[in-house]
PDB file of C-alpha atoms in Angstrom:
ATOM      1  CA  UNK A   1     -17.423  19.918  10.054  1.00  0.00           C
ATOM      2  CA  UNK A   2     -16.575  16.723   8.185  1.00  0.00           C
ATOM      3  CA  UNK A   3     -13.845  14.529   9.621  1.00  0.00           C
ATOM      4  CA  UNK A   4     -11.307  13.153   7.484  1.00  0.00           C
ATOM      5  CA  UNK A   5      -9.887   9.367   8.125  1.00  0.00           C
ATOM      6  CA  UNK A   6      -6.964   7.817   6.823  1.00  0.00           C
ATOM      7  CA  UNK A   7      -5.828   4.187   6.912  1.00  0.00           C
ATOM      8  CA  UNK A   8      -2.822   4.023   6.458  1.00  0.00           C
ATOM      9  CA  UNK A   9      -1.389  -0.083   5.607  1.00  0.00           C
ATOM     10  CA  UNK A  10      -0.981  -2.503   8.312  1.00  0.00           C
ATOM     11  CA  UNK A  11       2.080  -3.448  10.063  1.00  0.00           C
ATOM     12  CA  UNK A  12       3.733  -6.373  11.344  1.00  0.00           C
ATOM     13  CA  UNK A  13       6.873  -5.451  13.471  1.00  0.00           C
ATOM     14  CA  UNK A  14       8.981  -7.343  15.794  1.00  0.00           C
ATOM     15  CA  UNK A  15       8.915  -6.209  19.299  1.00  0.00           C
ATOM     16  CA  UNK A  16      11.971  -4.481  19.298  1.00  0.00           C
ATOM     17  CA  UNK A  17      11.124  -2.389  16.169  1.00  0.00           C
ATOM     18  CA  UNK A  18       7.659  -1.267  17.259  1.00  0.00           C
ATOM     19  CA  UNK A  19       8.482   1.976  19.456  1.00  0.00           C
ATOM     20  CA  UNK A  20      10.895   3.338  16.584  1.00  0.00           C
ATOM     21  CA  UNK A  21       8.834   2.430  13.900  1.00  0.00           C
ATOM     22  CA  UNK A  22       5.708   4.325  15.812  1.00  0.00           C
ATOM     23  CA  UNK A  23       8.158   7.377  16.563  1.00  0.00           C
ATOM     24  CA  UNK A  24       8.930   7.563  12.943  1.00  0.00           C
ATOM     25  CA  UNK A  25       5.260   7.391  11.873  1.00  0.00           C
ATOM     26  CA  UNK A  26       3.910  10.328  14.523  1.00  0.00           C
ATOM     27  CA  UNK A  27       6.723  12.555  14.145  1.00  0.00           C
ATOM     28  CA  UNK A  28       5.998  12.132   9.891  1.00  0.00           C
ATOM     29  CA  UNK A  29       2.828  13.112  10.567  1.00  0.00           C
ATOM     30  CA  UNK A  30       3.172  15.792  13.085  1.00  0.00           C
ATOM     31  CA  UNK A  31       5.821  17.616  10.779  1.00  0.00           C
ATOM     32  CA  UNK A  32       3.478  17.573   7.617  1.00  0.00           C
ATOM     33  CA  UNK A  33       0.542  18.719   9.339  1.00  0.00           C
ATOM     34  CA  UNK A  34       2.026  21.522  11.114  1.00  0.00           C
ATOM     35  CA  UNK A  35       0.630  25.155  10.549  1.00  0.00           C
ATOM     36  CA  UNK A  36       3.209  27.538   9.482  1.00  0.00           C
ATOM     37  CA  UNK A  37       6.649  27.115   8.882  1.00  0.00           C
ATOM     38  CA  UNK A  38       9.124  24.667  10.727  1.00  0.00           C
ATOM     39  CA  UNK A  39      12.549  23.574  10.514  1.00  0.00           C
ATOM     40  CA  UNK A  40      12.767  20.492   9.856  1.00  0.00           C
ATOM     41  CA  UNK A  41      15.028  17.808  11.606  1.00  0.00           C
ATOM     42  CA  UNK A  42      16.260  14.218   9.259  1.00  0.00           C
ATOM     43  CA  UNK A  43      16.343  11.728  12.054  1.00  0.00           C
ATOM     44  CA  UNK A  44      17.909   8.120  10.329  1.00  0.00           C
ATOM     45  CA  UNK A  45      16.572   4.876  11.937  1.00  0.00           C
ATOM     46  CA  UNK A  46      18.581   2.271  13.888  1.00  0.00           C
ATOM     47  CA  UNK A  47      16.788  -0.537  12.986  1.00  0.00           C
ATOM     48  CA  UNK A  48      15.527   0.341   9.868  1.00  0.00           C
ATOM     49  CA  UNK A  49      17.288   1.880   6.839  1.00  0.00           C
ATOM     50  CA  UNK A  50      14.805   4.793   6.527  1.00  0.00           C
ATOM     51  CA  UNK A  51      15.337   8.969   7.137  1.00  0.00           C
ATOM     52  CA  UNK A  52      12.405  10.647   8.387  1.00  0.00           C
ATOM     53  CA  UNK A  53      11.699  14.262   8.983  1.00  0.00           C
ATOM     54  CA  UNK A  54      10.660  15.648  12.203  1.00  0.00           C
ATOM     55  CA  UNK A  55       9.953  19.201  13.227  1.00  0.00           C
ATOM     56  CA  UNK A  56      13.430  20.534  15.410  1.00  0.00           C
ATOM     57  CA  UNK A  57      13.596  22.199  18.610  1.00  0.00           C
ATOM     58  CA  UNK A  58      16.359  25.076  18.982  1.00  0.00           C
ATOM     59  CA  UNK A  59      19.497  24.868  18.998  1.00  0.00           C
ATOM     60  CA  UNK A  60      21.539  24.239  22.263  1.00  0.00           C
ATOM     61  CA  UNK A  61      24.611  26.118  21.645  1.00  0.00           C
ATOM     62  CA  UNK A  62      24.797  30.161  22.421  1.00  0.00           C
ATOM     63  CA  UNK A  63      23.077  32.486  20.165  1.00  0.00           C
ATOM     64  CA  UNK A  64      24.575  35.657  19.008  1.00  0.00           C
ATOM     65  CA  UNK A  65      20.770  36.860  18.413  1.00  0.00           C
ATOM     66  CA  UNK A  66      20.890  38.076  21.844  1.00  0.00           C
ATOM     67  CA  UNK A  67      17.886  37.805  24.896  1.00  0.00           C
ATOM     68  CA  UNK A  68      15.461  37.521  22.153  1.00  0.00           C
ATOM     69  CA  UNK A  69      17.311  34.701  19.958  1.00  0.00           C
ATOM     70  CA  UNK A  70      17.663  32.699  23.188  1.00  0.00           C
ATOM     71  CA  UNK A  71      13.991  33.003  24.219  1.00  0.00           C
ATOM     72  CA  UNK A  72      13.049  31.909  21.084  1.00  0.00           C
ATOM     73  CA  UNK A  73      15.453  28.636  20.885  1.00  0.00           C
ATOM     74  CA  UNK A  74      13.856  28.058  24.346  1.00  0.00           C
ATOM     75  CA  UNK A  75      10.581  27.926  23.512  1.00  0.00           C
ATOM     76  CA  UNK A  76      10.977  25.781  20.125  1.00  0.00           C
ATOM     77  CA  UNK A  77      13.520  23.411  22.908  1.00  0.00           C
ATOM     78  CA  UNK A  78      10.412  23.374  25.344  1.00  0.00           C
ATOM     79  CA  UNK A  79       7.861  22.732  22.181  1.00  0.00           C
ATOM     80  CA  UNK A  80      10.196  19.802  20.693  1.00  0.00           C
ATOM     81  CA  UNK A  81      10.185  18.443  23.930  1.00  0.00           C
ATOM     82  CA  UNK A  82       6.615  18.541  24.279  1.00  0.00           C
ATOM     83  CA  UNK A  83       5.783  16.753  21.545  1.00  0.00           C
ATOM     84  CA  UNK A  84       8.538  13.604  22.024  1.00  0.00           C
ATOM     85  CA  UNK A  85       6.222  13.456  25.373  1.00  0.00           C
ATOM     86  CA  UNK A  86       3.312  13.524  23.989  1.00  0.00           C
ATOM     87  CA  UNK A  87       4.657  10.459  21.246  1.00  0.00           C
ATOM     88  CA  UNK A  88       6.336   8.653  23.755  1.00  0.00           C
ATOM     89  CA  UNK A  89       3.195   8.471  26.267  1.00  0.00           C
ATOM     90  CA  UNK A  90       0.862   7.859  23.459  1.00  0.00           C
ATOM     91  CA  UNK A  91       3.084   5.177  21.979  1.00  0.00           C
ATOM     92  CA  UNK A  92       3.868   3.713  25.801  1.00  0.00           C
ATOM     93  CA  UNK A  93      -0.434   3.360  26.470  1.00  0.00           C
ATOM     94  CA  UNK A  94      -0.609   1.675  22.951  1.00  0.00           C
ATOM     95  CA  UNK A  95       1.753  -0.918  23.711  1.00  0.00           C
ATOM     96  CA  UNK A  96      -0.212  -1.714  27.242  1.00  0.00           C
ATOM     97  CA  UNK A  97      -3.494  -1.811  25.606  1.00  0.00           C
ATOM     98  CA  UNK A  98      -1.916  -4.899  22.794  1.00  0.00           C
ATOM     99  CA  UNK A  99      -4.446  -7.676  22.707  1.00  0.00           C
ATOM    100  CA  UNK A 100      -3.569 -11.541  21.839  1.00  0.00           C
ATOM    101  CA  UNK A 101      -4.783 -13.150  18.559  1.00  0.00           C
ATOM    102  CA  UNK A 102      -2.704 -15.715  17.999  1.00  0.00           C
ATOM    103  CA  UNK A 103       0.892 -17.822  19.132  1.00  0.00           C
ATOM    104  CA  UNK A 104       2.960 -14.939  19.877  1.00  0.00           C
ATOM    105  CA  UNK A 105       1.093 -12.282  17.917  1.00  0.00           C
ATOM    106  CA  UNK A 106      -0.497  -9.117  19.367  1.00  0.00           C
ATOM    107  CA  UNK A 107      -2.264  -6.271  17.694  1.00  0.00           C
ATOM    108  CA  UNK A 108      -3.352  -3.015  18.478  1.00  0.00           C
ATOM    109  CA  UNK A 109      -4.803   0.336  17.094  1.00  0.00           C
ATOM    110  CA  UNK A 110      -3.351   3.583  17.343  1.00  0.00           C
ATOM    111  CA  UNK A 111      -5.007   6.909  16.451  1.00  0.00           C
ATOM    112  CA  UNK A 112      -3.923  10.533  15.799  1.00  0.00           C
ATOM    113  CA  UNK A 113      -6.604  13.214  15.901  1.00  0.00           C
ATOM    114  CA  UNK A 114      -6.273  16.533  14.814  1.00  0.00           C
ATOM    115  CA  UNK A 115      -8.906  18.764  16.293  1.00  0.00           C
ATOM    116  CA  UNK A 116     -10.208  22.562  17.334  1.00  0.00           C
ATOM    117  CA  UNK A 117     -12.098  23.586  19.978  1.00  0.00           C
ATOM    118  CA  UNK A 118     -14.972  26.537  19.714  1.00  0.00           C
ATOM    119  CA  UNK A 119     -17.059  27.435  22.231  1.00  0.00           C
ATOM    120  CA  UNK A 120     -20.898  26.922  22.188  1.00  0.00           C
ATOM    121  CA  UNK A 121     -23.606  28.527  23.316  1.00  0.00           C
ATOM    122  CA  UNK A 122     -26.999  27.153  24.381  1.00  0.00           C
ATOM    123  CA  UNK A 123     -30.932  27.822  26.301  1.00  0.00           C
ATOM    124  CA  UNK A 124     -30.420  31.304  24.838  1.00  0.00           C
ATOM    125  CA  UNK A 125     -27.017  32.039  24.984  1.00  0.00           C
ATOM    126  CA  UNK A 126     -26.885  31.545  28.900  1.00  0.00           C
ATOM    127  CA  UNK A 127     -25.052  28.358  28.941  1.00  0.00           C
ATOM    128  CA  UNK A 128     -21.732  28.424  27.180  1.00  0.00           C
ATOM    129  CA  UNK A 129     -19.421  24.863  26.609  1.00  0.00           C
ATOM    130  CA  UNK A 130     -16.066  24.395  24.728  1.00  0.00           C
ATOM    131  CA  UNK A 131     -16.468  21.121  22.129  1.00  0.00           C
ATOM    132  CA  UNK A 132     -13.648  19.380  19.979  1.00  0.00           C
ATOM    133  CA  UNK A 133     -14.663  19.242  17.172  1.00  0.00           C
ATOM    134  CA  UNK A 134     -11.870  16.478  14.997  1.00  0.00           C
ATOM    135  CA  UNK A 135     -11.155  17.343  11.518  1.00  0.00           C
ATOM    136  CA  UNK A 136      -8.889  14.582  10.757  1.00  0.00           C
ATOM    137  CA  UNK A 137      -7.654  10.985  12.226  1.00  0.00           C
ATOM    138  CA  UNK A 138      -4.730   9.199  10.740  1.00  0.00           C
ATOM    139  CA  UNK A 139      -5.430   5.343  11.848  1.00  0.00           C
ATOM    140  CA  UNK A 140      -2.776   2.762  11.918  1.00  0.00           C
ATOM    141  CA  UNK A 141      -3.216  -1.174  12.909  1.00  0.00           C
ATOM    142  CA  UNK A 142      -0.196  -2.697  13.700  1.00  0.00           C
ATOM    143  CA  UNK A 143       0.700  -6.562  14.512  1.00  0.00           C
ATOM    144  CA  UNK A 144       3.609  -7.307  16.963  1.00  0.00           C
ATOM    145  CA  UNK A 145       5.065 -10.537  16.363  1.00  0.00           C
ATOM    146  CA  UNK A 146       7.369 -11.752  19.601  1.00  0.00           C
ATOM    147  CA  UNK A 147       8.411 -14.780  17.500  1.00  0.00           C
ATOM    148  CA  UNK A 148      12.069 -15.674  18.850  1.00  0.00           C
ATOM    149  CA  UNK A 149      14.401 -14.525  15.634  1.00  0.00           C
ATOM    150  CA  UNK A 150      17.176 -17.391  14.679  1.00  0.00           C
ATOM    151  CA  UNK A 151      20.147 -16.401  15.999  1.00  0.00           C
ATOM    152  CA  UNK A 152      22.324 -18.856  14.446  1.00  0.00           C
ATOM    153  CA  UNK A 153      25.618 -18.154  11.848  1.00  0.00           C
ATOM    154  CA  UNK A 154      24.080 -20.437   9.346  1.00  0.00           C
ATOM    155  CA  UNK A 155      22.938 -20.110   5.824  1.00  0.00           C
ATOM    156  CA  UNK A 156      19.025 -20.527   7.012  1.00  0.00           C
ATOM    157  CA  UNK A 157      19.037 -18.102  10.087  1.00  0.00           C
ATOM    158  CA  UNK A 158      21.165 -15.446   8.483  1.00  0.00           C
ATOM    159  CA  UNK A 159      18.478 -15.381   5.253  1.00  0.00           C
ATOM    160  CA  UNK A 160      15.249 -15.737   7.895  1.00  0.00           C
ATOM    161  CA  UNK A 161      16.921 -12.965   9.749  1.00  0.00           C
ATOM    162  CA  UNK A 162      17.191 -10.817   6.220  1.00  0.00           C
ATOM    163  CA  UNK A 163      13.789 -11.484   5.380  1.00  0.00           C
ATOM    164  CA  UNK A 164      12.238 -10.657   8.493  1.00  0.00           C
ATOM    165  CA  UNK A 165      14.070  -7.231   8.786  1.00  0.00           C
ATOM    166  CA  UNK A 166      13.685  -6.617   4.928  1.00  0.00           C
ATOM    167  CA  UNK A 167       9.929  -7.177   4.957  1.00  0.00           C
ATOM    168  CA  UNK A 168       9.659  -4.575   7.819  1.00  0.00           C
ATOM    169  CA  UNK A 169      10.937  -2.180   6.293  1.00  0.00           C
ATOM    170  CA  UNK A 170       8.928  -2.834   3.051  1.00  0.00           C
ATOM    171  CA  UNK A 171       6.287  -2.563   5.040  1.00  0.00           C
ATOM    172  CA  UNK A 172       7.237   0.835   6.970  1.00  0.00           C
ATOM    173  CA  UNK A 173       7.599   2.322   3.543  1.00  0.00           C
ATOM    174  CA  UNK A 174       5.126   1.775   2.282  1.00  0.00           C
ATOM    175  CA  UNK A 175       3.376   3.533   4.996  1.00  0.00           C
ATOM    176  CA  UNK A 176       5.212   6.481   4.562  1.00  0.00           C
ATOM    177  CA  UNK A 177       4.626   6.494   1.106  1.00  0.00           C
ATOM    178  CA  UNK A 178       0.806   6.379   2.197  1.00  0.00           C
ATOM    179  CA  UNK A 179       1.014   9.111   4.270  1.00  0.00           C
ATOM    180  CA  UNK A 180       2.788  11.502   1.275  1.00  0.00           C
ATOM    181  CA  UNK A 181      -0.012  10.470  -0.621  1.00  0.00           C
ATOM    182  CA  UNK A 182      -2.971  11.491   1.691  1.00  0.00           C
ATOM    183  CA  UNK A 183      -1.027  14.939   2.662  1.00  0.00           C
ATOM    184  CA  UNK A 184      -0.676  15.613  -1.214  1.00  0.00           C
ATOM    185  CA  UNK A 185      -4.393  14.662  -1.737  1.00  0.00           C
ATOM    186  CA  UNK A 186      -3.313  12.707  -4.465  1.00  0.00           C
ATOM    187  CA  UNK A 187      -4.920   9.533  -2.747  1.00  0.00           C
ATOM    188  CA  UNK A 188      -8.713   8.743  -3.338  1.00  0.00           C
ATOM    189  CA  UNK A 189      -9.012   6.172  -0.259  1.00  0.00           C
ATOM    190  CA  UNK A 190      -9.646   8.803   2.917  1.00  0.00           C
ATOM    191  CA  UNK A 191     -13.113   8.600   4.096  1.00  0.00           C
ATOM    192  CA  UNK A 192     -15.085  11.333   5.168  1.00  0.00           C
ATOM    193  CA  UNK A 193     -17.768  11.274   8.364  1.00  0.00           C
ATOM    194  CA  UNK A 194     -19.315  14.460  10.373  1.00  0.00           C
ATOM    195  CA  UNK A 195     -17.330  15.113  13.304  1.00  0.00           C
ATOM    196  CA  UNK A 196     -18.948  15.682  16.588  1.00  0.00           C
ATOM    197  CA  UNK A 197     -17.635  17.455  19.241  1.00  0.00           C
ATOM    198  CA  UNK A 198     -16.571  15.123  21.452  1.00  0.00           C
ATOM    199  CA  UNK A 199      -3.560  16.659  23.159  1.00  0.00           C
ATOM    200  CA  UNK A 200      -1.406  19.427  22.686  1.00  0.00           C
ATOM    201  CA  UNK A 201      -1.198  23.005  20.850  1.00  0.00           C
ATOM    202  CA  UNK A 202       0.896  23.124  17.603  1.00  0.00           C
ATOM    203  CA  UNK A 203      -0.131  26.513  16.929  1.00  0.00           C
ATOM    204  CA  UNK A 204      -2.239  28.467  13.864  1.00  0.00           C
ATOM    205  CA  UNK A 205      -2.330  27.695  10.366  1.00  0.00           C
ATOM    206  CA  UNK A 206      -0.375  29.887   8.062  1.00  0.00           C
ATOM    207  CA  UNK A 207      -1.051  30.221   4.600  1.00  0.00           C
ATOM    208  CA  UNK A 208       1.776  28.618   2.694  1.00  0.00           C
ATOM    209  CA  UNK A 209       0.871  25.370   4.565  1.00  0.00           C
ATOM    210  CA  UNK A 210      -0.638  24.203   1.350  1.00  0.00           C
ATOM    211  CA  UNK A 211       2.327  25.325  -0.289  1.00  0.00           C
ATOM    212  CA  UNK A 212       4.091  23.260   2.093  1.00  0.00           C
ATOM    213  CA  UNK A 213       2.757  19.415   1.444  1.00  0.00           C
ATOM    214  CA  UNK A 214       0.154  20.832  -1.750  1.00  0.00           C
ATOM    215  CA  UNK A 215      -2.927  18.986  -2.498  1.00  0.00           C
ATOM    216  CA  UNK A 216      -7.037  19.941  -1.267  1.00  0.00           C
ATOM    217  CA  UNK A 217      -6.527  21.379   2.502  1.00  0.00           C
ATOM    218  CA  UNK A 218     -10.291  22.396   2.636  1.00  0.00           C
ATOM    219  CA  UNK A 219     -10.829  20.501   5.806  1.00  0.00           C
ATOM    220  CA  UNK A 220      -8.039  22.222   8.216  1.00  0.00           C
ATOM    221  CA  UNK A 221      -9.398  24.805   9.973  1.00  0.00           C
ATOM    222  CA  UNK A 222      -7.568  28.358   9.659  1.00  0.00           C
ATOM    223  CA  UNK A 223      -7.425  28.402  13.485  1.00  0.00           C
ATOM    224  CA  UNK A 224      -5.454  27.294  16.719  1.00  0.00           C
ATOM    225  CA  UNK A 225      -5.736  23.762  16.486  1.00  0.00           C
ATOM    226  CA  UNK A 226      -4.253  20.836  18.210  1.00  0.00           C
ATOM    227  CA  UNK A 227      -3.662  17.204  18.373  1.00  0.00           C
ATOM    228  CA  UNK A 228      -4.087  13.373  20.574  1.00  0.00           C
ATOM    229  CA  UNK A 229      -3.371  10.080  19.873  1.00  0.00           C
ATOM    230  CA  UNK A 230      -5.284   7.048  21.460  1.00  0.00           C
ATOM    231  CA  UNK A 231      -5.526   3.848  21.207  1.00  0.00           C
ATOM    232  CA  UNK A 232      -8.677   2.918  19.777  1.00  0.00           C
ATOM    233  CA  UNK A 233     -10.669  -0.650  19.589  1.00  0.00           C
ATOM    234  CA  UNK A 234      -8.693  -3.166  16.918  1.00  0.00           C
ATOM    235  CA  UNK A 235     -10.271  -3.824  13.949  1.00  0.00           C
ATOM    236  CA  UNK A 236     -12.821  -6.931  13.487  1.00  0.00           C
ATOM    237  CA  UNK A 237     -11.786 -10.675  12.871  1.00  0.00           C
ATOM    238  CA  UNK A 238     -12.444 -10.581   9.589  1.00  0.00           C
ATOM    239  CA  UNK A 239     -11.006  -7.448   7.964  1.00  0.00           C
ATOM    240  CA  UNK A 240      -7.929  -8.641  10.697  1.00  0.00           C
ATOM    241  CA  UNK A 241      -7.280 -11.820   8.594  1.00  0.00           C
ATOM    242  CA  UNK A 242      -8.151 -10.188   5.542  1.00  0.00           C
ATOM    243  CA  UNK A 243      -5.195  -7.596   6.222  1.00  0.00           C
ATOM    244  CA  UNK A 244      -2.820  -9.924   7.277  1.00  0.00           C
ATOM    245  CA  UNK A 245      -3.634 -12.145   4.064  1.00  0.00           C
ATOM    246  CA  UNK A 246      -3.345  -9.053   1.732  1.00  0.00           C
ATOM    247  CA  UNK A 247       0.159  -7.812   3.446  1.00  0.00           C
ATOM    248  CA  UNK A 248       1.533 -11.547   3.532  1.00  0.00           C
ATOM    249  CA  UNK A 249       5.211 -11.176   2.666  1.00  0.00           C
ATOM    250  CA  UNK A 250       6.126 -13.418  -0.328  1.00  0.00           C
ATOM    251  CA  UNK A 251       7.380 -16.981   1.346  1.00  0.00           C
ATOM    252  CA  UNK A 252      10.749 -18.056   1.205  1.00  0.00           C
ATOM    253  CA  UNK A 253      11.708 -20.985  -0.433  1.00  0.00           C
ATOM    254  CA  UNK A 254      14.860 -22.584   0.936  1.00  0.00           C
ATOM    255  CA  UNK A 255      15.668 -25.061  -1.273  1.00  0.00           C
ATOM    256  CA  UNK A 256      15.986 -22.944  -4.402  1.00  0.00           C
ATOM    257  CA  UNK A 257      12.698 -24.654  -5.971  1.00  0.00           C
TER     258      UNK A 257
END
């Protein structure tokens, strides 16, 4: 089975943006790639002025559905809390495995897989193994810059601070706007590579799932499938400062020239 990859842009965050702006990316992700239908859940960020969509757990209040309504808010309660583990560790073992590259500037790589497992057979159907077999990776490289922000009232700080927080988010949309355009298939950029068999369940693909984000959905298997993320080695030096140079904010000039 081929694997699909998709790079998604770049980021440079501050170090208190990085765990919601990772939250915000997974839970994107997770919600358009799940089989079947889902209610979804707008979450609006606190540091950035972005709504995402997640996928909700039940509802908390009593159910007039009776034993079976209850059961059933349970289980998508136990599934939505599942997956906030599963992003929150993943998320938590990317930020310890950061790497230096410069005065206050740490990067990383962070990988979601989406993958089945089937079971193999082998020396004449005697031996039997399970494989995972990945059909798709969405990759991100991020940047976390601990520069100190200016914390002054005047004119200088207040407009560093603006820039700072509006290039962020400039940024973070434009990743989400990347990852609309992969899930629609209207972007030409994925890369495709044979997956070898080498994490959590989100069930069996339905299908209206292409009904659900549209575009070419060849590549997801019509099975139980499931997903990890991992932190993965950071790209090279030179496609580094080649990224960095392409997603270099416009400067700001301070003295009006």
């Amino acid at each position: 089975m081929n694997c699909k990859e998709h790079h998604l842009p770049e980021l440079e965050l501050a170090t208190g943006q990085v765990r919601e702006a990772l939250k915000a990316i997974l839970h994107t992700i997770l919600f358009i790639r799940s089989p079947g239908p889902v209610a979804p859940l707008d979450v609006h960020c606190e540091n950035f002025n972005l709504t995402y969509s997640r996928i909700a757990g039940g509802s908390n209040g009593s159910s007039s559905g009776g034993s079976s309504s209850s059961s059933s808010a349970r289980n998508k309660n136990n599934q939505n809390h599942y997956l906030d583990k599963k992003v929150d560790a993943g998320i938590e073992e990317f930020l310890n495995s950061l790497v230096q590259i410069g005065p206050e500037l740490l990067s990383g790589c962070l990988t979601m897989s989406f993958f089945e497992r089937r079971a193999s057979k082998q020396l004449f159907g005697l031996v039997s193994h399970e494989e995972k077999i990945v059909w798709e990776q969405w990759i991100m490289h991020i940047v976390v810059n601990n520069t100190p922000r200016p914390v002054n009232d005047d004119s200088a700080s207040i407009m560093e601070r603006q820039r700072i927080q509006d290039t962020a988010e400039a940024m973070l949309s434009s990743v989400f706007f990347k990852i609309f355009r992969y899930a629609s298939g209207t972007d030409d950029n994925a890369t495709t590579r044979e997956s070898k068999g080498s994490s959590c369940s989100v069930g069996s693909a339905g299908d209206n799932i292409e009904d659900k984000i549209g575009g070419s959905l060849d590549h997801i298997p019509p099975t139980m499938y499931e997903f990890e993320i991992r932190c993965s080695k950071r790209m090279d030096d030179r496609e580094n400062v080649y990224s960095r140079v392409a997603n270099m904010p416009t400067l700001l000039n301070l003295d009006g020239s």
